[in-house]
Tab-separated table of C-alpha atoms in Angstrom:
chain	number	residue	atom	x	y	z
A	9	UNK	CA	19.798	-21.110	-21.813
A	10	UNK	CA	17.903	-19.761	-18.783
A	11	UNK	CA	14.695	-17.967	-19.469
A	12	UNK	CA	13.789	-14.644	-17.893
A	13	UNK	CA	11.300	-14.897	-15.048
A	14	UNK	CA	7.821	-13.853	-15.990
A	15	UNK	CA	6.946	-10.654	-14.061
A	16	UNK	CA	4.078	-10.917	-11.583
A	17	UNK	CA	2.762	-7.468	-12.696
A	18	UNK	CA	3.390	-5.715	-16.019
A	19	UNK	CA	1.955	-2.435	-17.298
A	20	UNK	CA	2.521	-2.100	-21.022
A	21	UNK	CA	2.186	1.352	-22.595
A	22	UNK	CA	-0.620	2.277	-20.156
A	23	UNK	CA	-2.352	5.598	-20.479
A	24	UNK	CA	-5.331	6.498	-18.290
A	25	UNK	CA	-7.774	9.247	-19.108
A	26	UNK	CA	-10.968	10.529	-17.507
A	27	UNK	CA	-13.664	12.787	-18.827
A	28	UNK	CA	-14.286	15.881	-16.743
A	29	UNK	CA	-17.800	17.240	-16.092
A	30	UNK	CA	-16.999	19.924	-18.626
A	31	UNK	CA	-16.398	17.256	-21.232
A	32	UNK	CA	-12.658	17.888	-21.341
A	33	UNK	CA	-10.336	14.846	-21.450
A	34	UNK	CA	-8.005	14.678	-18.494
A	35	UNK	CA	-4.909	12.433	-18.853
A	36	UNK	CA	-3.734	11.116	-15.511
A	37	UNK	CA	-1.013	8.699	-16.685
A	38	UNK	CA	0.771	8.546	-19.997
A	39	UNK	CA	2.624	5.569	-21.510
A	40	UNK	CA	3.530	3.759	-18.299
A	41	UNK	CA	5.789	0.727	-18.738
A	42	UNK	CA	6.460	-1.110	-15.528
A	43	UNK	CA	7.412	-4.677	-14.476
A	44	UNK	CA	7.274	-5.970	-10.953
A	45	UNK	CA	8.742	-9.394	-10.172
A	46	UNK	CA	7.323	-12.196	-8.066
A	47	UNK	CA	8.102	-11.373	-4.454
A	48	UNK	CA	9.427	-7.906	-5.195
A	49	UNK	CA	8.689	-4.963	-2.932
A	50	UNK	CA	8.167	-1.891	-5.136
A	51	UNK	CA	7.240	1.627	-3.876
A	52	UNK	CA	5.857	4.382	-6.014
A	53	UNK	CA	6.459	8.018	-5.080
A	54	UNK	CA	5.554	11.262	-6.755
A	55	UNK	CA	3.901	14.690	-6.088
A	56	UNK	CA	0.230	14.912	-5.060
A	57	UNK	CA	-2.129	14.216	-7.911
A	58	UNK	CA	0.375	12.470	-10.182
A	59	UNK	CA	-1.537	9.255	-10.485
A	60	UNK	CA	-0.032	6.963	-7.881
A	61	UNK	CA	-3.430	5.755	-6.588
A	62	UNK	CA	-4.682	5.435	-10.150
A	63	UNK	CA	-1.778	3.146	-10.924
A	64	UNK	CA	-2.827	0.991	-7.967
A	65	UNK	CA	-6.457	0.965	-9.165
A	66	UNK	CA	-5.281	-0.282	-12.554
A	67	UNK	CA	-3.381	-3.146	-11.040
A	68	UNK	CA	-6.289	-3.999	-8.773
A	69	UNK	CA	-8.616	-4.005	-11.748
A	70	UNK	CA	-10.830	-1.280	-10.316
A	71	UNK	CA	-10.133	0.776	-13.427
A	72	UNK	CA	-9.201	-0.269	-17.005
A	73	UNK	CA	-6.474	1.462	-19.004
A	74	UNK	CA	-7.600	3.814	-21.734
A	75	UNK	CA	-4.626	2.664	-23.808
A	76	UNK	CA	-2.296	-0.267	-23.202
A	77	UNK	CA	-2.800	-3.180	-20.936
A	78	UNK	CA	-2.067	-4.655	-17.483
A	79	UNK	CA	-0.846	-8.223	-17.347
A	80	UNK	CA	-0.611	-10.509	-14.354
A	81	UNK	CA	1.991	-13.219	-15.009
A	82	UNK	CA	1.578	-12.821	-18.787
A	83	UNK	CA	-2.240	-12.959	-18.641
A	84	UNK	CA	-4.289	-9.881	-19.576
A	85	UNK	CA	-6.107	-8.410	-16.600
A	86	UNK	CA	-9.744	-8.067	-17.468
A	87	UNK	CA	-11.857	-7.033	-14.457
A	88	UNK	CA	-10.994	-7.352	-10.785
A	89	UNK	CA	-7.576	-8.808	-9.989
A	90	UNK	CA	-8.436	-11.893	-7.937
A	91	UNK	CA	-4.730	-12.431	-7.061
A	92	UNK	CA	-4.417	-9.092	-5.290
A	93	UNK	CA	-5.680	-7.441	-2.119
A	94	UNK	CA	-5.666	-3.793	-1.146
A	95	UNK	CA	-4.797	-2.107	2.127
A	96	UNK	CA	-6.041	1.485	2.022
A	97	UNK	CA	-5.472	4.434	4.309
A	98	UNK	CA	-9.065	4.242	5.489
A	99	UNK	CA	-10.196	1.468	7.858
A	100	UNK	CA	-12.308	-1.327	6.492
A	101	UNK	CA	-13.272	-3.250	9.654
A	102	UNK	CA	-16.970	-3.639	10.447
A	103	UNK	CA	-17.544	-1.807	13.802
A	104	UNK	CA	-20.196	-4.321	15.002
A	105	UNK	CA	-17.859	-7.258	14.477
A	106	UNK	CA	-15.004	-8.437	16.758
A	107	UNK	CA	-11.408	-8.698	15.561
A	108	UNK	CA	-11.681	-12.384	14.915
A	109	UNK	CA	-14.974	-12.007	13.063
A	110	UNK	CA	-13.546	-9.251	10.874
A	111	UNK	CA	-10.361	-11.139	10.097
A	112	UNK	CA	-12.145	-14.459	9.363
A	113	UNK	CA	-14.930	-12.884	7.314
A	114	UNK	CA	-13.374	-13.448	3.872
A	115	UNK	CA	-12.948	-17.096	4.622
A	116	UNK	CA	-16.523	-17.437	5.887
A	117	UNK	CA	-17.792	-15.812	2.687
A	118	UNK	CA	-15.953	-18.486	0.790
A	119	UNK	CA	-17.919	-21.127	2.629
A	120	UNK	CA	-15.201	-22.218	5.005
A	121	UNK	CA	-16.618	-23.502	8.299
A	122	UNK	CA	-16.454	-21.265	11.334
A	123	UNK	CA	-14.061	-23.300	13.420
A	124	UNK	CA	-11.549	-23.643	10.562
A	125	UNK	CA	-11.873	-19.920	9.593
A	126	UNK	CA	-11.352	-18.956	13.258
A	127	UNK	CA	-8.243	-21.097	13.494
A	128	UNK	CA	-6.744	-19.463	10.438
A	129	UNK	CA	-7.787	-16.033	11.762
A	130	UNK	CA	-6.066	-16.624	15.077
A	131	UNK	CA	-2.879	-17.536	13.229
A	132	UNK	CA	-2.881	-14.178	11.372
A	133	UNK	CA	-4.038	-12.183	14.383
A	134	UNK	CA	-1.004	-13.516	16.229
A	135	UNK	CA	1.226	-12.781	13.223
A	136	UNK	CA	0.309	-9.055	13.295
A	137	UNK	CA	0.803	-8.860	17.121
A	138	UNK	CA	-2.814	-8.818	18.243
A	139	UNK	CA	-3.005	-12.175	20.176
A	140	UNK	CA	-5.353	-11.629	23.111
A	141	UNK	CA	-7.509	-9.091	21.308
A	142	UNK	CA	-9.617	-11.503	19.269
A	143	UNK	CA	-12.831	-10.505	21.134
A	144	UNK	CA	-12.390	-6.794	21.007
A	145	UNK	CA	-14.322	-4.474	18.737
A	146	UNK	CA	-12.617	-1.869	16.512
A	147	UNK	CA	-13.604	1.067	18.746
A	148	UNK	CA	-11.721	-0.639	21.604
A	149	UNK	CA	-8.438	-0.601	19.659
A	150	UNK	CA	-5.880	2.082	18.931
A	151	UNK	CA	-5.252	3.357	15.389
A	152	UNK	CA	-2.199	1.192	15.055
A	153	UNK	CA	-4.060	-1.878	16.221
A	154	UNK	CA	-6.899	-1.265	13.805
A	155	UNK	CA	-4.265	-1.026	11.003
A	156	UNK	CA	-2.954	-4.417	12.119
A	157	UNK	CA	-6.508	-5.789	11.874
A	158	UNK	CA	-6.685	-4.474	8.300
A	159	UNK	CA	-3.409	-6.198	7.458
A	160	UNK	CA	-4.545	-9.497	8.921
A	161	UNK	CA	-7.845	-9.218	6.975
A	162	UNK	CA	-5.805	-9.058	3.756
A	163	UNK	CA	-3.103	-11.559	4.577
A	164	UNK	CA	-5.469	-14.333	5.625
A	165	UNK	CA	-6.412	-14.660	1.949
A	166	UNK	CA	-2.650	-15.355	1.202
A	167	UNK	CA	-2.589	-12.986	-1.759
A	168	UNK	CA	0.159	-13.132	-4.410
A	169	UNK	CA	-0.044	-9.362	-4.775
A	170	UNK	CA	-0.409	-6.865	-1.873
A	171	UNK	CA	-1.467	-3.316	-2.908
A	172	UNK	CA	-0.952	-0.651	-0.212
A	173	UNK	CA	-2.103	2.973	-0.688
A	174	UNK	CA	-0.679	5.327	1.940
A	175	UNK	CA	-1.589	2.571	4.426
A	176	UNK	CA	0.400	3.937	7.385
A	177	UNK	CA	0.156	7.731	6.758
A	178	UNK	CA	-2.438	8.418	9.464
A	179	UNK	CA	-0.315	6.789	12.197
A	180	UNK	CA	1.963	8.587	14.626
A	181	UNK	CA	5.697	8.247	13.872
A	182	UNK	CA	6.394	5.554	16.450
A	183	UNK	CA	3.389	3.339	15.567
A	184	UNK	CA	4.233	3.818	11.927
A	185	UNK	CA	7.753	2.519	12.419
A	186	UNK	CA	6.396	-0.518	14.283
A	187	UNK	CA	3.939	-1.243	11.468
A	188	UNK	CA	6.646	-0.894	8.802
A	189	UNK	CA	8.809	-3.458	10.564
A	190	UNK	CA	5.819	-5.732	11.047
A	191	UNK	CA	5.010	-5.496	7.363
A	192	UNK	CA	8.613	-6.388	6.423
A	193	UNK	CA	8.633	-9.370	8.759
A	194	UNK	CA	5.459	-10.754	7.305
A	195	UNK	CA	6.574	-10.008	3.762
A	196	UNK	CA	9.779	-11.901	4.296
A	197	UNK	CA	7.630	-14.972	5.090
A	198	UNK	CA	4.894	-14.632	2.523
A	199	UNK	CA	6.919	-13.137	-0.365
A	200	UNK	CA	3.920	-11.502	-1.971
A	201	UNK	CA	4.640	-8.950	-4.657
A	202	UNK	CA	4.013	-5.539	-3.074
A	203	UNK	CA	3.128	-2.226	-4.655
A	204	UNK	CA	3.406	0.413	-1.927
A	205	UNK	CA	2.173	3.969	-2.532
A	206	UNK	CA	3.614	6.650	-0.268
A	207	UNK	CA	4.492	10.330	-0.092
A	208	UNK	CA	7.301	9.552	2.300
A	209	UNK	CA	10.541	8.928	0.434
A	210	UNK	CA	12.378	7.651	3.561
A	211	UNK	CA	9.610	5.057	4.060
A	212	UNK	CA	9.835	4.046	0.398
A	213	UNK	CA	13.600	3.472	0.509
A	214	UNK	CA	13.511	1.751	3.915
A	215	UNK	CA	10.926	-0.828	2.799
A	216	UNK	CA	11.586	-1.457	-0.870
A	217	UNK	CA	13.602	-3.388	-3.455
A	218	UNK	CA	12.824	-0.633	-5.955
A	219	UNK	CA	11.490	2.914	-5.861
A	220	UNK	CA	9.609	4.312	-8.822
A	221	UNK	CA	9.426	8.089	-9.249
A	222	UNK	CA	6.420	9.521	-11.212
A	223	UNK	CA	6.475	12.961	-12.853
A	224	UNK	CA	4.055	15.699	-12.005
A	225	UNK	CA	0.633	15.412	-13.606
A	226	UNK	CA	-1.260	15.729	-15.772
A	227	UNK	CA	-0.014	12.931	-17.989
A	228	UNK	CA	2.441	11.601	-15.449
A	229	UNK	CA	5.166	9.234	-16.682
A	230	UNK	CA	7.934	7.264	-14.975
A	231	UNK	CA	10.862	9.597	-14.376
A	232	UNK	CA	13.100	7.239	-12.378
A	233	UNK	CA	13.453	3.581	-11.445
A	234	UNK	CA	15.882	3.037	-8.567
A	235	UNK	CA	16.999	-0.362	-7.247
A	236	UNK	CA	17.445	-0.331	-3.469
A	237	UNK	CA	20.534	-2.447	-2.738
A	238	UNK	CA	20.373	-2.317	1.083
A	239	UNK	CA	20.838	-5.425	3.165
A	240	UNK	CA	17.825	-7.481	4.339
A	241	UNK	CA	16.425	-8.138	6.831
A	242	UNK	CA	15.981	-4.526	7.716
A	243	UNK	CA	14.948	-2.460	10.699
A	244	UNK	CA	13.360	0.689	9.194
A	245	UNK	CA	14.497	2.832	12.143
A	246	UNK	CA	18.124	1.779	11.911
A	247	UNK	CA	18.584	1.494	8.114
A	248	UNK	CA	17.972	5.243	7.748
A	249	UNK	CA	21.323	6.003	9.344
A	250	UNK	CA	23.375	3.902	6.949
A	251	UNK	CA	25.511	5.861	4.453
A	252	UNK	CA	24.017	3.925	1.507
A	253	UNK	CA	20.522	5.010	2.593
A	254	UNK	CA	21.433	8.628	2.714
A	255	UNK	CA	23.097	8.506	-0.686
A	256	UNK	CA	19.987	6.913	-2.188
A	257	UNK	CA	17.767	9.549	-0.528
A	258	UNK	CA	19.811	12.345	-1.970
A	259	UNK	CA	19.803	10.809	-5.462
A	260	UNK	CA	16.076	10.081	-5.580
A	261	UNK	CA	15.111	13.393	-3.961
A	262	UNK	CA	16.951	15.291	-6.658
A	263	UNK	CA	14.513	13.692	-9.143
A	264	UNK	CA	11.433	13.922	-6.924
A	265	UNK	CA	12.045	17.559	-5.795
A	266	UNK	CA	11.726	18.964	-9.351
A	267	UNK	CA	8.407	17.177	-9.813
A	268	UNK	CA	7.047	18.380	-6.436
A	269	UNK	CA	7.990	21.975	-7.401
A	270	UNK	CA	6.333	21.563	-10.798
A	271	UNK	CA	3.160	20.197	-9.158
A	272	UNK	CA	3.173	23.097	-6.711
A	273	UNK	CA	3.516	25.628	-9.510
A	274	UNK	CA	0.545	24.040	-11.392
A	275	UNK	CA	-1.546	24.205	-8.179
A	276	UNK	CA	-0.794	27.927	-7.741
A	277	UNK	CA	-1.775	28.707	-11.318
A	278	UNK	CA	-5.007	26.632	-11.150
């Protein structure tokens, strides 16, 4: 009898609470149960303030659950998740270092010799479409190019888990589309497990194998878990015009819209 594959990421009955300055307990997430398989691309959507970034922090090991546990391939996560890397909305390149120095830095810090680290950095710089810009500094690059540097910085470590928090939201629509396709191309090769946080439902559907919808906070829970059965490989600009895409968008938006309106009503009353 075949055994079920062990999930790469599993949240078991996770609740996360914080203490406000007033001393009041604020519950961000409540009883989250989520499994993400090895090599699966999973997006999380929900209204502002529902706990999407907190979920990412729990998987990264930046925060510990108040109740429940996070497991990485059946092992309890206790501290920083060494098998994951994060790509945030903000840039993380050192302005006084060149592209190749920024990308190779994590290998150099591990004690890898400069020539070997540079060779690996050149490979990933080319992968993200920046060949020829190795000697440039961040201020000499466009926003989209700096985002490519950030992606190369993460991918050079060959992570098993890639955590992305609104990573492309600051880009213009054309650059964003290019970066989404670049991400899919690289993911097809590396097959890291991806948790992708976004406010853009179209982006979530275009990229993902699954889309998770969180309810409005406080005490957000999982409202919907939608498999995305669209063909791969995908072009994110073209896939949006397929009938299957539009049907999924309507179905998921019906769930998400109610939570957005609930969140908006809470904000007005606050």
